[in-house]
PDB file of C-alpha atoms in Angstrom:
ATOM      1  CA  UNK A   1       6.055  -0.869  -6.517  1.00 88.00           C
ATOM      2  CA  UNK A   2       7.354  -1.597 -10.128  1.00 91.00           C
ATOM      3  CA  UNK A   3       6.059   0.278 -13.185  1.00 93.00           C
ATOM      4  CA  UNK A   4       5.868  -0.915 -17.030  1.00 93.00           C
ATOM      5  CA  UNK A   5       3.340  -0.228 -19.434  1.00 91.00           C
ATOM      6  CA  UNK A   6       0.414   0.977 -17.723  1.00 93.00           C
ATOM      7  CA  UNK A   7       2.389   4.065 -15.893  1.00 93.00           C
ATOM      8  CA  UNK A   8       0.053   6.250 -17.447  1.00 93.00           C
ATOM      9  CA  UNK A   9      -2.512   5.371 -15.703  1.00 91.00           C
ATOM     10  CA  UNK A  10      -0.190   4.907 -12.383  1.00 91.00           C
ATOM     11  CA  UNK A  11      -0.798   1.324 -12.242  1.00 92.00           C
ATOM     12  CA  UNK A  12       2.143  -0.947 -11.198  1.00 92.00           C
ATOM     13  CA  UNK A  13       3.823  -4.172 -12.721  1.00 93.00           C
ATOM     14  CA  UNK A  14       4.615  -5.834  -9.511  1.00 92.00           C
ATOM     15  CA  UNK A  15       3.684  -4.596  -6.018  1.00 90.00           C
ATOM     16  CA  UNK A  16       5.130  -5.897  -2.509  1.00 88.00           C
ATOM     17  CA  UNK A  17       2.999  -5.568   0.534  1.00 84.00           C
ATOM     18  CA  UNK A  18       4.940  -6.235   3.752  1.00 84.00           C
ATOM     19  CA  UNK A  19       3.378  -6.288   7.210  1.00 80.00           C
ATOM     20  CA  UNK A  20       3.638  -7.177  10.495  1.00 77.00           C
ATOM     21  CA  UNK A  21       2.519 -10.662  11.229  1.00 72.00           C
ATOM     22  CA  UNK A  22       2.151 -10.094  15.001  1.00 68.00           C
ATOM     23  CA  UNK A  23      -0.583  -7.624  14.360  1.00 60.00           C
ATOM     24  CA  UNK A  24      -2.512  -9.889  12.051  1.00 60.00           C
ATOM     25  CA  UNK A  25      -5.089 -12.887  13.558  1.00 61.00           C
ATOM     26  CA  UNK A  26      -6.079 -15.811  11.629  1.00 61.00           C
ATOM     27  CA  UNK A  27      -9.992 -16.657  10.883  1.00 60.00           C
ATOM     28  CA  UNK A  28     -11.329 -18.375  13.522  1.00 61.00           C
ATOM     29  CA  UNK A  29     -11.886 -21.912  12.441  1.00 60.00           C
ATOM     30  CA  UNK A  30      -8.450 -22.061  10.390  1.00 57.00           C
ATOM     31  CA  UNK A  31      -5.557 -23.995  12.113  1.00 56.00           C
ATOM     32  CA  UNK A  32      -2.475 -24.519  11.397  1.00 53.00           C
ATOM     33  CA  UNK A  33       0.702 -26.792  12.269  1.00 52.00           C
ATOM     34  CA  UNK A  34       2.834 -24.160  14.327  1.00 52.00           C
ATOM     35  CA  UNK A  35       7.053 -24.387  15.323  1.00 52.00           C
ATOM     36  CA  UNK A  36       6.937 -26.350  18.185  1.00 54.00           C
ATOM     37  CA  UNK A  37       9.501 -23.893  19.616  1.00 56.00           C
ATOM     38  CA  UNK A  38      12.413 -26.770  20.304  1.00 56.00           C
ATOM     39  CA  UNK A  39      14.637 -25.206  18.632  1.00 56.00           C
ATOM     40  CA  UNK A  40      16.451 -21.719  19.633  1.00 61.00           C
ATOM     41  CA  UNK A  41      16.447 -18.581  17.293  1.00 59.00           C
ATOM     42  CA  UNK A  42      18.715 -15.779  17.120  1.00 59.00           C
ATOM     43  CA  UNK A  43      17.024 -12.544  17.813  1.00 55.00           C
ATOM     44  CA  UNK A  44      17.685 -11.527  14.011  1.00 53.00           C
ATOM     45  CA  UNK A  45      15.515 -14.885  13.094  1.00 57.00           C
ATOM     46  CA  UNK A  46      12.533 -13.807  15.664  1.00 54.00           C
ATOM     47  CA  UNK A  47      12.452 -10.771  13.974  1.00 50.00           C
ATOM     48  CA  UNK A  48      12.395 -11.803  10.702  1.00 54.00           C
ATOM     49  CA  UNK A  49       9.321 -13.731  11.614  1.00 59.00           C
ATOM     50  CA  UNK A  50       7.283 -11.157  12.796  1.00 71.00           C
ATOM     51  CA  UNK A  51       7.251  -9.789   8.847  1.00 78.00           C
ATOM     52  CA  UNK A  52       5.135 -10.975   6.494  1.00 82.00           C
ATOM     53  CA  UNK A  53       5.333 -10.548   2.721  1.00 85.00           C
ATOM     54  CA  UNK A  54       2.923 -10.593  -0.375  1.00 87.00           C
ATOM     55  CA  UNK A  55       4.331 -10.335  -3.749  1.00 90.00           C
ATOM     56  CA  UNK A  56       1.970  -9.556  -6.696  1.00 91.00           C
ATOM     57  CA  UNK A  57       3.231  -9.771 -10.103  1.00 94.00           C
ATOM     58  CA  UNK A  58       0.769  -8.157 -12.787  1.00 94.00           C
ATOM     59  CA  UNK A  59       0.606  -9.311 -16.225  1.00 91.00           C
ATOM     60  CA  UNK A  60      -2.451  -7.539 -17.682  1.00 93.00           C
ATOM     61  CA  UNK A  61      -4.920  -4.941 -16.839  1.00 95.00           C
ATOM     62  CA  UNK A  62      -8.719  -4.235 -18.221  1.00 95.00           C
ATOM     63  CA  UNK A  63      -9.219  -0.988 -17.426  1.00 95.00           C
ATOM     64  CA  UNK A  64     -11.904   0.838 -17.766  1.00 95.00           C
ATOM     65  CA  UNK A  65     -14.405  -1.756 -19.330  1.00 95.00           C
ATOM     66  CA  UNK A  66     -16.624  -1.604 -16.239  1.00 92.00           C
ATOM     67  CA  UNK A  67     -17.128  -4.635 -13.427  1.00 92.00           C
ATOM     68  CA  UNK A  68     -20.502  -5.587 -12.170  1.00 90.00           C
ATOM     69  CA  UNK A  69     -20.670  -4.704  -7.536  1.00 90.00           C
ATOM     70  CA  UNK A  70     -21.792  -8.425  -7.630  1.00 90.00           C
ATOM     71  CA  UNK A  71     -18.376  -9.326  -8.565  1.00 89.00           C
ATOM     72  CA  UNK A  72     -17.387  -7.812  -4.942  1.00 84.00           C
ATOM     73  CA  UNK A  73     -20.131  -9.746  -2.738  1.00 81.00           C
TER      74      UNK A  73
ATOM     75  CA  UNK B   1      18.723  41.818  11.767  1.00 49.00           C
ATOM     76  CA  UNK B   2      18.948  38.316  11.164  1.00 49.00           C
ATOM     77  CA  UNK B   3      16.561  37.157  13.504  1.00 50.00           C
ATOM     78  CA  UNK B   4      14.328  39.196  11.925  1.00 48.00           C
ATOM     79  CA  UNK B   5      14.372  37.733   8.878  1.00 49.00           C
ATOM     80  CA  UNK B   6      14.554  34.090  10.109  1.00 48.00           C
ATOM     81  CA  UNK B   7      11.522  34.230  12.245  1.00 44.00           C
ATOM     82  CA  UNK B   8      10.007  35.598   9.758  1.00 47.00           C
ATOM     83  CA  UNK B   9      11.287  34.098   6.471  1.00 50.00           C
ATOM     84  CA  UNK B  10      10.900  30.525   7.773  1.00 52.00           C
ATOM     85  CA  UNK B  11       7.532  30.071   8.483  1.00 51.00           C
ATOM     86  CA  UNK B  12       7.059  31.185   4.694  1.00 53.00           C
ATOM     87  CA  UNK B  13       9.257  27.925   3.532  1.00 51.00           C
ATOM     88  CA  UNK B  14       7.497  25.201   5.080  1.00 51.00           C
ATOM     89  CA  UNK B  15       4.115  26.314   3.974  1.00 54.00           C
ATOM     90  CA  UNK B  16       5.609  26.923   0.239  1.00 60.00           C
ATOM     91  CA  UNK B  17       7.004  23.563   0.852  1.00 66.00           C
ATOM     92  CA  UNK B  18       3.740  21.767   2.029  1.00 66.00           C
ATOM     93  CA  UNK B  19       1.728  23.546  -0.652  1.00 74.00           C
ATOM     94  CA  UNK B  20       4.269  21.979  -3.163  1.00 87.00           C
ATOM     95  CA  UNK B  21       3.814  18.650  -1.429  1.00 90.00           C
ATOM     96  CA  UNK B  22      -0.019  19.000  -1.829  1.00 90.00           C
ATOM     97  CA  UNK B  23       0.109  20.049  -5.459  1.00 92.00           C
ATOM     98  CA  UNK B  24       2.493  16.774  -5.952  1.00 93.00           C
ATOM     99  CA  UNK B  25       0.025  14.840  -4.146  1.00 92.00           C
ATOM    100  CA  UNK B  26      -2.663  16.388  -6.140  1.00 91.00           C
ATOM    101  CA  UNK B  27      -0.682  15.771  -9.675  1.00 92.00           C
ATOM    102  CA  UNK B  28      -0.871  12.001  -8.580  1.00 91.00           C
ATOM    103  CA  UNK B  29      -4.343  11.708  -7.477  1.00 89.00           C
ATOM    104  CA  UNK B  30      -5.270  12.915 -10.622  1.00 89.00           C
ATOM    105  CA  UNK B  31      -2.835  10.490 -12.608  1.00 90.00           C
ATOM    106  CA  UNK B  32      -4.665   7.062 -10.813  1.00 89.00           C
ATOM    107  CA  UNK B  33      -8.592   8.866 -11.081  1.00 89.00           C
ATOM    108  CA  UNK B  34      -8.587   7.974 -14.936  1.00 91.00           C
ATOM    109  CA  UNK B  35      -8.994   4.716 -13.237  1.00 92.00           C
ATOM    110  CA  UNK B  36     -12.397   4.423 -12.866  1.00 92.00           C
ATOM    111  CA  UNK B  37     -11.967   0.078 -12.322  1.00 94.00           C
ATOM    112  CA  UNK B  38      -9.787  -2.524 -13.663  1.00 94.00           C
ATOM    113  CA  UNK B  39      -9.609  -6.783 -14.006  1.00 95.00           C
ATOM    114  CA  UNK B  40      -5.917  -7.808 -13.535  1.00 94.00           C
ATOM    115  CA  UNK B  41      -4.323 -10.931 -13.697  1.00 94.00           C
ATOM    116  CA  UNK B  42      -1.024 -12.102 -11.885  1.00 93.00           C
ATOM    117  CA  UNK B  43       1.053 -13.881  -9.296  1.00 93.00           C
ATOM    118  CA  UNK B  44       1.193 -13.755  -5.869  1.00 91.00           C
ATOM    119  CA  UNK B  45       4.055 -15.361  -3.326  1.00 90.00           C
ATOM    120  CA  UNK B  46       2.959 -14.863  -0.241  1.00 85.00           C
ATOM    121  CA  UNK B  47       6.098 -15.368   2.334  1.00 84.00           C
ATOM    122  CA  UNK B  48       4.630 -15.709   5.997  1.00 78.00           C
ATOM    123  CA  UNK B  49       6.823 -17.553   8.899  1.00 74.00           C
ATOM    124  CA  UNK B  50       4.241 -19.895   9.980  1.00 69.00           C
ATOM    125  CA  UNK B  51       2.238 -20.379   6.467  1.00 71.00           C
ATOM    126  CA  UNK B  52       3.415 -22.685   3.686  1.00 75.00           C
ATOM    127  CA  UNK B  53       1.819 -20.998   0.395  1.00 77.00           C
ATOM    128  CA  UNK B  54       2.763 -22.001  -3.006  1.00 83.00           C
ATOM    129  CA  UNK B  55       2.488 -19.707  -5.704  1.00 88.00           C
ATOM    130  CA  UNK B  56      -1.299 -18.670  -6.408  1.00 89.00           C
ATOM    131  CA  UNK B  57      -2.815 -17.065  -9.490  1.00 92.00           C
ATOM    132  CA  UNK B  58      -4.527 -14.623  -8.857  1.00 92.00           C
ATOM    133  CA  UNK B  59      -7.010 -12.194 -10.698  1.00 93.00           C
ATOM    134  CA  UNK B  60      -7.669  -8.416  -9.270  1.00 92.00           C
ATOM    135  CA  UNK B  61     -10.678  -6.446  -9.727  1.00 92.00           C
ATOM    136  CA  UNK B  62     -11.048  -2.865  -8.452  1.00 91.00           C
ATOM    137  CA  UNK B  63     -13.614  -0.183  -8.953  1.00 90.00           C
ATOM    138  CA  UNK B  64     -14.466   3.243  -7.643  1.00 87.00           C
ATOM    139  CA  UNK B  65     -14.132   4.302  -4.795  1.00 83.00           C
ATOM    140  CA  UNK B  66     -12.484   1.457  -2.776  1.00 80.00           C
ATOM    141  CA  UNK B  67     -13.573  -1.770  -3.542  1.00 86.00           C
ATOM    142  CA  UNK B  68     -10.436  -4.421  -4.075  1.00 86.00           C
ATOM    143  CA  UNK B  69     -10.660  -7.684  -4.489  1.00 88.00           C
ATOM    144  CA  UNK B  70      -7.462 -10.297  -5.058  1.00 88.00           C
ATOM    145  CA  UNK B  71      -9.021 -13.750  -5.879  1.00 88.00           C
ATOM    146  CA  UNK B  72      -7.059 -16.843  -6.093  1.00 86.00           C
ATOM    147  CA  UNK B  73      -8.251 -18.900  -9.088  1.00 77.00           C
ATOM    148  CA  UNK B  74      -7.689 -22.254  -7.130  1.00 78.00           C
ATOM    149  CA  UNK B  75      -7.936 -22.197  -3.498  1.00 73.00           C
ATOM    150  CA  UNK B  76      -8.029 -20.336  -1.190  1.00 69.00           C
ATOM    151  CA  UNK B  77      -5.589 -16.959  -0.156  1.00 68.00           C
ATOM    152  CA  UNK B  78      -4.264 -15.481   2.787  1.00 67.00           C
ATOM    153  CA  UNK B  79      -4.574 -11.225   2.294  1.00 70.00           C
ATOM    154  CA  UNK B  80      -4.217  -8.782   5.050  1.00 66.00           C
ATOM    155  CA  UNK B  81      -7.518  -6.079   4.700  1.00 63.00           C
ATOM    156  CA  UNK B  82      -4.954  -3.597   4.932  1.00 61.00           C
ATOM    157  CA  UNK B  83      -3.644  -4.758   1.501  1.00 62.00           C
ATOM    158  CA  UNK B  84      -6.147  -2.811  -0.516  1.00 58.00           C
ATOM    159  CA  UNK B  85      -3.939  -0.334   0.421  1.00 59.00           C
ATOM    160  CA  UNK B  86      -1.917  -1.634  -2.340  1.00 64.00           C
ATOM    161  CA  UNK B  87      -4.229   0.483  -4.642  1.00 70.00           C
ATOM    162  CA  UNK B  88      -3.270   3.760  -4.171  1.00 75.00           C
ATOM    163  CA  UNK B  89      -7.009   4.983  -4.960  1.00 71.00           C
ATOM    164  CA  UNK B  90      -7.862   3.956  -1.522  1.00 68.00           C
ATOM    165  CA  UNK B  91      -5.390   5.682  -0.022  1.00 74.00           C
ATOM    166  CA  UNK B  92      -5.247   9.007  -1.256  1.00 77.00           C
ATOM    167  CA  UNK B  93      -9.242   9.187  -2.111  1.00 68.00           C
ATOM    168  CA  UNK B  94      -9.652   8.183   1.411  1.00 64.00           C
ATOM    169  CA  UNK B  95     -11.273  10.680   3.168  1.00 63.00           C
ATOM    170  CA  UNK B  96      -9.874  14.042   4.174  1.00 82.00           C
ATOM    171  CA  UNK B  97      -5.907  14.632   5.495  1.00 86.00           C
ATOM    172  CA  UNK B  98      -3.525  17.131   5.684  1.00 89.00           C
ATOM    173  CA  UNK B  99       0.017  16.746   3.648  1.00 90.00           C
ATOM    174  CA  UNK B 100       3.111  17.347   5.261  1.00 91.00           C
ATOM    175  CA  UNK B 101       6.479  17.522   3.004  1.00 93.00           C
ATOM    176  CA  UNK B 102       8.904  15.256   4.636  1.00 93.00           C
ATOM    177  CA  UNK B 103      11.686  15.563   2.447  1.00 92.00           C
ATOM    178  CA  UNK B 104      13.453  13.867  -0.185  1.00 93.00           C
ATOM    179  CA  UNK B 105      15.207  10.287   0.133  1.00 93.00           C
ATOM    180  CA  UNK B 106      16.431   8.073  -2.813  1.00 93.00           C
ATOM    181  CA  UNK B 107      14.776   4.406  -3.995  1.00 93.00           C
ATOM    182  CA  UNK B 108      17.485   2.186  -5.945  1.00 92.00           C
ATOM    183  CA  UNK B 109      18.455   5.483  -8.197  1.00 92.00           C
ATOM    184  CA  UNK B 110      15.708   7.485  -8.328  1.00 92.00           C
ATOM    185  CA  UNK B 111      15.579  10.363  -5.945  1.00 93.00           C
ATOM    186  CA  UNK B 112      12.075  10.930  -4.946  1.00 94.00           C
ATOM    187  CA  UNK B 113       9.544  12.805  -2.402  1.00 94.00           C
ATOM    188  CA  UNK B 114       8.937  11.961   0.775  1.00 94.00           C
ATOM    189  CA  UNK B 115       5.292  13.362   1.809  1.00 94.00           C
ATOM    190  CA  UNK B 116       3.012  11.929   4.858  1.00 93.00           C
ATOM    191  CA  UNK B 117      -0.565  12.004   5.140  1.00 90.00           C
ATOM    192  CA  UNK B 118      -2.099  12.576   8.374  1.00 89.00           C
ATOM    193  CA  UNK B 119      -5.938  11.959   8.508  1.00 85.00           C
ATOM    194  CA  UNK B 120      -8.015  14.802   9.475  1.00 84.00           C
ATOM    195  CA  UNK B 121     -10.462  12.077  11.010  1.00 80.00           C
ATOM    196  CA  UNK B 122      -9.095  11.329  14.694  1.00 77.00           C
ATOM    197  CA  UNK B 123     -11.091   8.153  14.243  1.00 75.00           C
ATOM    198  CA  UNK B 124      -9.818   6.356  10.839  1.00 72.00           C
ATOM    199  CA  UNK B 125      -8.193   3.540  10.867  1.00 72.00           C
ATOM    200  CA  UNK B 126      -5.105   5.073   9.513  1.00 74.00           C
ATOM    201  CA  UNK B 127      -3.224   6.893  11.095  1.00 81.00           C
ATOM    202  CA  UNK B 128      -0.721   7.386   9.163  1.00 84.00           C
ATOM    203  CA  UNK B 129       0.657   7.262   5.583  1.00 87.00           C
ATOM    204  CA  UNK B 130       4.227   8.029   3.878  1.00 90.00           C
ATOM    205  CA  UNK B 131       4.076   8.058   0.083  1.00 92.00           C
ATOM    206  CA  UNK B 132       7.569   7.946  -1.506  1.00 94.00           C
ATOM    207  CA  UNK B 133       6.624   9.989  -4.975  1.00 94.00           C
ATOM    208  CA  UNK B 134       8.780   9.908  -8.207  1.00 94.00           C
ATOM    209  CA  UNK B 135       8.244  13.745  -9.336  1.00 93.00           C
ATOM    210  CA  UNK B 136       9.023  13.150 -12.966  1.00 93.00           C
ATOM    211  CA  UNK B 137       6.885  10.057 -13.380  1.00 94.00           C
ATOM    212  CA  UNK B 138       4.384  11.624 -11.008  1.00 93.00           C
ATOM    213  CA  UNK B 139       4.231   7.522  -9.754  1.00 92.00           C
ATOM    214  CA  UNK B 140       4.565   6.343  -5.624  1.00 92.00           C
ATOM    215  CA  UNK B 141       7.320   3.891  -5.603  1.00 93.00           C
ATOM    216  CA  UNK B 142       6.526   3.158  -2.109  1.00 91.00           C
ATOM    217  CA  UNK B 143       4.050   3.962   0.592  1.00 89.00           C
ATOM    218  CA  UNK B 144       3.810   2.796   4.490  1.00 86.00           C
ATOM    219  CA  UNK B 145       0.599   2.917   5.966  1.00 81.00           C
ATOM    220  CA  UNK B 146       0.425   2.636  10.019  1.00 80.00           C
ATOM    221  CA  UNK B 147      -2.812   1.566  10.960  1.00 74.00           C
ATOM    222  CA  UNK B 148      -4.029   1.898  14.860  1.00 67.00           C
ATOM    223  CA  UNK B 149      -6.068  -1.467  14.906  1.00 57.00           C
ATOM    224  CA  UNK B 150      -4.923  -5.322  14.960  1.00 52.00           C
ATOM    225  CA  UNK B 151      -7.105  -6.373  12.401  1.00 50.00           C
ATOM    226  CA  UNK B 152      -7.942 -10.664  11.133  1.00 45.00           C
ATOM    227  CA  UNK B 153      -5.841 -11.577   8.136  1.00 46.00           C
ATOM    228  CA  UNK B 154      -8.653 -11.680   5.328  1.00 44.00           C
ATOM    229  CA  UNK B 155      -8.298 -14.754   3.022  1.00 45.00           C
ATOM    230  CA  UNK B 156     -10.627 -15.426  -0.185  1.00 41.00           C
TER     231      UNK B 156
END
């Protein structure tokens, strides 16, 4: 996590969320086109692949101005 | 002699120790609860092996005491539910847990605290969290959560 301008409140500019991708399943219902496995990796590659990575760059915040719980359902 | 005073001294050190990691903790907590809910707007790259995303725009609400929610303004997005762990206010006003001081280590050139957080609940879903705590910006620059369930990717 990256701070700027709102570190007085402790909010960040930019967070990264990694994870494991092996521990994650995908909605049932969604498919997608998977690797046909073909070709070889090296065990550096297969590793790799089992991370997963979210990048969230924030321009603004509203803080404090209130937000209604439908916003959430 | 010097047994004495190490049997004795030492137990005094880590618990001055963890009470300083609590009180860090504490001076943190209270930093992100002026937060009481936010809208934010950004960017999100999401970089998964077997998932071609392109760039979304995204808007973020939160509000007290744990709801997060990352919308994509076109489409749709691919979250794990452990991401709302990305708001700090869900981790440490997450129930009850014990801090543990587990040293100091260094991000980029800031020096900073390490401190874990064990849940006092044997059943929550996390079981573990390190917070990696900038002491003169009171701010975590990093955190790891371990969670003891394989949980569906979320997507909105």
């Amino acid at each position: 996590m990256s701070y700027g301008k709102y570190i007085a409140y402790g909010l960040p500019d930019k967070v990264i969320f990694s994870f494991n991708t092996k521990d994650y399943k995908l909605p049932k219902g969604v498919t997608f086109d998977f690797e046909d496995g073909s070709t070889k990796k090296t065990p550096e590659e297969k590793l790799q692949h089992q991370k997963g990575k979210v990048e969230i760059a924030i321009g603004s915040y509203t803080i404090n101005k209130g937000i209604s719980d439908a916003v959430f359902k | 002699m010097k047994k004495i005073i190490s049997s004795y001294a030492y137990p005094g050190f880590i618990f001055a120790r963890a009470q300083d990691a609590a009180i860090l903790v504490q001076k943190v907590k209270d930093k992100i609860s002026l937060v009481n809910n936010y809208e934010a707007n950004g960017k999100m790259k999401t970089n998964i092996a077997f998932l071609k995303v392109p760039v979304a725009t995204v808007k973020l609400y939160f509000k007290k005491p744990d709801q997060l929610l990352i919308k994509n303004e076109k489409g749709i997005s691919f979250v794990p539910k452990t991401a709302v762990n990305i708001n700090l206010n869900n981790v440490l006003n997450n129930g009850k847990y014990s801090v543990l001081d587990a040293g100091a280590d260094k991000i980029g050139s800031t020096v900073v605290a390490v401190v874990k957080l064990l849940p006092e609940d044997d059943n929550a879903d996390v079981v573990l969290s390190t917070l990696y705590i900038d002491p003169l910006k009171l701010v975590v620059l990093k955190s790891k959560t371990t969670t003891g369930i394989t949980e569906p990717m979320s997507w909105r």
